[in-house]
Amino acid sequence: MGPGVTNLQPGDHVVLTPAPPCGECYYCQRNEHSLCVNAMSIMTNTLPDGISGLSRSGEAVLRGCGVGGLAEYVVTPSTGAIKIDKDIPLDVVCVIGCALQTGVGAVLNTAKVEAGATVVIMGLGGVGMATVQGARIAGASTIIVSDPVAARREAAKEFGATHVVDPTTEDLAAVCLELTNGIGLDYAFETPGKLS
Ligand SMILES: NC(=O)c1ccc[n+]([C@@H]2O[C@H](COP(=O)([O-])OP(=O)(O)OC[C@H]3O[C@@H](n4cnc5c(N)ncnc54)[C@H](O)[C@@H]3O)[C@@H](O)[C@H]2O)c1
């Protein structure tokens, strides 16, 4: 640990995040860490001051994806290492580092989906599949999912989807209206990033 680090102790178990909040900007002070104005610079694989902190034969070595996910050791800002309970298996908890926190966090923390709500999720990649799980945890009554890949639609059923739609052959909006008696869904999540 470097000087000034107060949130961790040697031996702590942590999950790394590729977008550590600075903890000091306007949004961080409001506890809206996902809006941190300094986080994006950290996602460039360097530390907040623009250096990587690592070198080999005089050349800078960058931290892959901002966390050095394939390395055994990495230098990271203390806000990028989130302390977790020691009884959580590290090989399980590691998936929380990105897609899972994005999808589940969107449902529970951002949208604050309530029990009984109706939800549609477009896209079933890492983020979308985690969003399905978040909706299930929130107690959503209807979870409609859409993805052109059949295997992903099948997997989504295991994670909690109640209705699956193939957007290449079905009209998703029409299905949503039909399943909600013309009312429409309470919450819609668009997760593909780039639509195909
Ligand atoms: N993976 C992460 O941890 C993570 C974290 C934060 C943000 N993101 C961003 O979120 C986005 C999605 O990431 P991902 O890892 O889940 O991607 P992914 O490529 O694994 O999944 C995208 C899914 O969207 C589906 N899709 C494409 N067109 C569609 C359409 N018209 N209708 C419905 N589904 C459609 C694809 O078939 C695919 O299953 C990207 O922009 C990514 O940069 C990813």
Short mmCIF file of C-alpha atoms and ligand atoms in Angstrom, two decimals:
data_model
loop_
_atom_site.label_atom_id
_atom_site.label_comp_id
_atom_site.label_asym_id
_atom_site.label_seq_id
_atom_site.Cartn_x
_atom_site.Cartn_y
_atom_site.Cartn_z
CA MET A 1 0.00 0.00 0.00
CA GLY A 2 1.16 3.49 -0.81
CA PRO A 3 1.16 6.37 1.66
CA GLY A 4 -2.28 7.85 2.34
CA VAL A 5 -4.22 4.63 1.70
CA THR A 6 -6.68 4.26 4.57
CA ASN A 7 -9.46 2.05 3.15
CA LEU A 8 -7.44 -1.19 2.94
CA GLN A 9 -5.09 -3.38 4.94
CA PRO A 10 -2.49 -5.88 3.66
CA GLY A 11 -4.21 -9.27 3.29
CA ASP A 12 -7.66 -7.83 2.49
CA HIS A 13 -9.58 -9.60 -0.26
CA VAL A 14 -10.64 -7.16 -2.99
CA VAL A 15 -12.41 -6.94 -6.35
CA LEU A 16 -10.82 -4.58 -8.87
CA THR A 17 -12.83 -2.11 -10.93
CA PRO A 18 -11.71 -0.65 -14.29
CA ALA A 19 -13.39 2.68 -13.48
CA PRO A 20 -12.38 3.61 -9.94
CA PRO A 21 -14.14 6.79 -8.80
CA CYS A 22 -11.83 9.61 -7.69
CA GLY A 23 -13.92 10.13 -4.54
CA GLU A 24 -13.47 13.89 -4.69
CA CYS A 25 -15.35 15.35 -7.68
CA TYR A 26 -18.87 16.83 -7.57
CA TYR A 27 -20.58 13.52 -8.41
CA CYS A 28 -18.45 11.41 -6.06
CA GLN A 29 -19.32 13.79 -3.24
CA ARG A 30 -22.99 13.16 -4.07
CA ASN A 31 -22.34 9.38 -3.84
CA GLU A 32 -22.94 9.08 -7.62
CA HIS A 33 -19.67 7.32 -8.27
CA SER A 34 -20.66 5.98 -11.69
CA LEU A 35 -20.75 9.61 -12.92
CA CYS A 36 -17.21 10.43 -11.65
CA VAL A 37 -15.68 12.95 -14.07
CA ASN A 38 -12.19 11.54 -13.51
CA ALA A 39 -12.99 7.83 -13.89
CA MET A 40 -12.76 7.72 -17.66
CA SER A 41 -9.13 8.84 -17.69
CA ILE A 42 -8.38 5.91 -15.43
CA MET A 43 -9.99 3.51 -17.93
CA THR A 44 -7.18 4.40 -20.37
CA ASN A 45 -5.06 1.76 -18.57
CA THR A 46 -2.99 4.37 -16.77
CA LEU A 47 -3.15 5.67 -13.22
CA PRO A 48 -4.89 9.01 -12.54
CA ASP A 49 -1.65 10.93 -13.13
CA GLY A 50 -1.25 9.44 -16.62
CA ILE A 51 1.53 6.94 -15.86
CA SER A 52 1.11 3.17 -15.66
CA GLY A 53 3.40 2.66 -12.66
CA LEU A 54 4.92 -0.37 -14.42
CA SER A 55 7.76 -0.71 -16.93
CA ARG A 56 9.93 -3.32 -18.63
CA SER A 57 13.32 -2.48 -20.12
CA GLY A 58 12.46 1.19 -19.86
CA GLU A 59 9.15 0.86 -21.72
CA ALA A 60 5.83 1.54 -20.00
CA VAL A 61 3.67 -1.56 -19.42
CA LEU A 62 -0.05 -0.75 -19.43
CA ARG A 63 -2.62 -2.43 -17.17
CA GLY A 64 -4.91 -4.38 -19.51
CA CYS A 65 -8.52 -3.11 -19.27
CA GLY A 66 -7.35 -0.81 -16.49
CA VAL A 67 -7.08 -3.65 -13.97
CA GLY A 68 -4.27 -5.86 -15.31
CA GLY A 69 -6.82 -8.67 -15.35
CA LEU A 70 -4.37 -11.23 -16.77
CA ALA A 71 -1.52 -10.31 -14.40
CA GLU A 72 -0.65 -11.78 -11.00
CA TYR A 73 0.28 -8.36 -9.60
CA VAL A 74 -0.88 -4.87 -10.51
CA VAL A 75 -0.59 -1.28 -9.29
CA THR A 76 -4.05 0.26 -8.83
CA PRO A 77 -5.55 3.34 -7.14
CA SER A 78 -6.95 2.42 -3.71
CA THR A 79 -10.46 3.39 -4.86
CA GLY A 80 -10.11 0.73 -7.59
CA ALA A 81 -9.76 -2.08 -5.03
CA ILE A 82 -13.09 -2.78 -3.35
CA LYS A 83 -12.83 -4.73 -0.09
CA ILE A 84 -15.00 -7.86 0.15
CA ASP A 85 -15.68 -10.46 2.85
CA LYS A 86 -12.96 -13.11 3.05
CA ASP A 87 -15.40 -16.02 2.94
CA ILE A 88 -16.50 -15.18 -0.62
CA PRO A 89 -14.59 -17.43 -3.09
CA LEU A 90 -12.38 -15.25 -5.29
CA ASP A 91 -12.93 -17.37 -8.42
CA VAL A 92 -16.67 -16.68 -8.11
CA VAL A 93 -16.61 -13.07 -7.01
CA CYS A 94 -14.25 -12.00 -9.83
CA VAL A 95 -17.19 -11.81 -12.29
CA ILE A 96 -18.63 -8.93 -10.25
CA GLY A 97 -15.78 -6.72 -11.50
CA CYS A 98 -17.57 -5.59 -14.68
CA ALA A 99 -20.58 -7.08 -16.47
CA LEU A 100 -22.34 -8.26 -13.33
CA GLN A 101 -22.12 -4.98 -11.45
CA THR A 102 -23.20 -3.11 -14.60
CA GLY A 103 -26.33 -5.21 -15.18
CA VAL A 104 -27.39 -5.93 -11.62
CA GLY A 105 -26.46 -2.39 -10.56
CA ALA A 106 -28.59 -0.90 -13.36
CA VAL A 107 -31.63 -2.76 -12.03
CA LEU A 108 -31.15 -2.48 -8.26
CA ASN A 109 -29.30 0.82 -7.87
CA THR A 110 -30.10 2.99 -10.90
CA ALA A 111 -33.63 2.01 -11.95
CA LYS A 112 -34.55 0.66 -8.50
CA VAL A 113 -36.93 -1.88 -10.02
CA GLU A 114 -39.55 -2.90 -7.46
CA ALA A 115 -41.11 -6.29 -6.80
CA GLY A 116 -43.91 -7.06 -9.23
CA ALA A 117 -42.67 -4.65 -11.92
CA THR A 118 -42.59 -5.58 -15.61
CA VAL A 119 -39.22 -5.43 -17.39
CA VAL A 120 -37.86 -5.84 -20.92
CA ILE A 121 -34.15 -6.42 -21.58
CA MET A 122 -32.75 -6.04 -25.11
CA GLY A 123 -29.44 -7.87 -25.57
CA LEU A 124 -28.21 -10.92 -23.69
CA GLY A 125 -24.44 -10.57 -23.52
CA GLY A 126 -22.54 -10.31 -20.25
CA VAL A 127 -24.36 -7.12 -19.27
CA GLY A 128 -27.81 -8.19 -20.48
CA MET A 129 -27.64 -11.58 -18.77
CA ALA A 130 -26.65 -9.86 -15.53
CA THR A 131 -29.57 -7.46 -16.00
CA VAL A 132 -31.90 -10.47 -16.21
CA GLN A 133 -30.53 -11.73 -12.92
CA GLY A 134 -30.93 -8.29 -11.36
CA ALA A 135 -34.59 -8.21 -12.45
CA ARG A 136 -35.13 -11.65 -10.95
CA ILE A 137 -33.49 -10.60 -7.67
CA ALA A 138 -35.68 -7.46 -7.61
CA GLY A 139 -38.75 -9.68 -7.89
CA ALA A 140 -39.95 -8.46 -11.30
CA SER A 141 -43.12 -10.31 -12.30
CA THR A 142 -42.52 -10.22 -16.06
CA ILE A 143 -39.03 -10.34 -17.58
CA ILE A 144 -39.12 -10.21 -21.39
CA VAL A 145 -35.76 -10.65 -23.16
CA SER A 146 -34.70 -10.17 -26.77
CA ASP A 147 -31.55 -11.33 -28.57
CA PRO A 148 -30.94 -12.66 -32.09
CA VAL A 149 -28.80 -15.52 -30.68
CA ALA A 150 -30.98 -18.54 -29.80
CA ALA A 151 -28.52 -20.05 -27.29
CA ARG A 152 -28.50 -16.79 -25.34
CA ARG A 153 -32.28 -16.68 -25.26
CA GLU A 154 -32.31 -20.23 -23.89
CA ALA A 155 -29.69 -19.39 -21.25
CA ALA A 156 -31.71 -16.32 -20.19
CA LYS A 157 -34.59 -18.60 -19.20
CA GLU A 158 -32.26 -20.30 -16.70
CA PHE A 159 -31.38 -16.89 -15.25
CA GLY A 160 -34.99 -15.75 -14.78
CA ALA A 161 -36.48 -14.57 -18.09
CA THR A 162 -40.20 -15.26 -18.29
CA HIS A 163 -40.64 -14.57 -22.04
CA VAL A 164 -38.06 -14.70 -24.86
CA VAL A 165 -38.25 -12.88 -28.20
CA ASP A 166 -36.23 -13.32 -31.40
CA PRO A 167 -35.97 -9.72 -32.72
CA THR A 168 -35.18 -10.97 -36.23
CA THR A 169 -38.58 -12.65 -36.60
CA GLU A 170 -40.81 -11.05 -33.97
CA ASP A 171 -41.96 -7.49 -33.24
CA LEU A 172 -40.64 -6.90 -29.70
CA ALA A 173 -42.81 -3.82 -29.07
CA ALA A 174 -45.94 -5.71 -30.10
CA VAL A 175 -45.06 -8.64 -27.81
CA CYS A 176 -44.48 -6.23 -24.89
CA LEU A 177 -47.86 -4.56 -25.44
CA GLU A 178 -49.64 -7.88 -25.79
CA LEU A 179 -48.14 -9.27 -22.57
CA THR A 180 -49.11 -6.14 -20.60
CA ASN A 181 -52.64 -5.70 -21.96
CA GLY A 182 -51.57 -2.68 -24.01
CA ILE A 183 -49.98 -0.81 -21.07
CA GLY A 184 -46.30 -1.34 -21.92
CA LEU A 185 -43.38 -2.24 -19.64
CA ASP A 186 -42.45 -0.44 -16.42
CA TYR A 187 -38.71 -0.64 -17.20
CA ALA A 188 -36.70 -1.16 -20.42
CA PHE A 189 -32.96 -1.93 -20.50
CA GLU A 190 -30.98 -1.66 -23.74
CA THR A 191 -27.69 -3.50 -23.31
CA PRO A 192 -26.18 -4.48 -26.71
CA GLY A 193 -24.20 -1.23 -26.97
CA LYS A 194 -24.07 -1.74 -30.74
CA LEU A 195 -27.25 -3.11 -32.34
CA SER A 196 -26.86 -5.74 -35.06
N1 LIG B 1 -19.06 -6.68 -20.46
C1 LIG B 1 -18.94 -5.73 -19.53
O1 LIG B 1 -18.47 -6.00 -18.45
C2 LIG B 1 -19.43 -4.31 -19.79
C3 LIG B 1 -19.47 -3.41 -18.72
C4 LIG B 1 -19.96 -2.12 -18.94
C5 LIG B 1 -20.39 -1.75 -20.21
N2 LIG B 1 -20.30 -2.64 -21.24
C6 LIG B 1 -20.81 -2.23 -22.54
O2 LIG B 1 -22.14 -2.77 -22.64
C7 LIG B 1 -22.38 -3.16 -23.99
C8 LIG B 1 -22.71 -4.65 -24.01
O3 LIG B 1 -21.63 -5.42 -23.47
P1 LIG B 1 -21.67 -7.00 -23.46
O4 LIG B 1 -20.36 -7.44 -22.89
O5 LIG B 1 -22.91 -7.46 -22.79
O6 LIG B 1 -21.71 -7.27 -25.04
P2 LIG B 1 -22.01 -8.62 -25.84
O7 LIG B 1 -21.48 -8.38 -27.22
O8 LIG B 1 -21.56 -9.81 -25.07
O9 LIG B 1 -23.60 -8.70 -25.89
C9 LIG B 1 -24.39 -7.90 -26.75
C10 LIG B 1 -25.63 -8.73 -27.07
O10 LIG B 1 -26.57 -7.90 -27.79
C11 LIG B 1 -27.18 -8.71 -28.76
N3 LIG B 1 -27.83 -7.87 -29.77
C12 LIG B 1 -27.28 -7.28 -30.85
N4 LIG B 1 -28.22 -6.63 -31.57
C13 LIG B 1 -29.40 -6.80 -30.91
C14 LIG B 1 -30.71 -6.37 -31.15
N5 LIG B 1 -31.04 -5.63 -32.23
N6 LIG B 1 -31.69 -6.71 -30.27
C15 LIG B 1 -31.40 -7.48 -29.19
N7 LIG B 1 -30.14 -7.92 -28.92
C16 LIG B 1 -29.15 -7.58 -29.77
C17 LIG B 1 -26.05 -9.59 -29.27
O11 LIG B 1 -26.52 -10.74 -29.97
C18 LIG B 1 -25.34 -9.95 -27.96
O12 LIG B 1 -25.87 -11.13 -27.38
C19 LIG B 1 -21.12 -2.77 -24.78
O13 LIG B 1 -21.30 -1.48 -25.32
C20 LIG B 1 -20.04 -2.75 -23.72
O14 LIG B 1 -18.99 -1.89 -24.07
C21 LIG B 1 -19.84 -3.92 -21.04
#
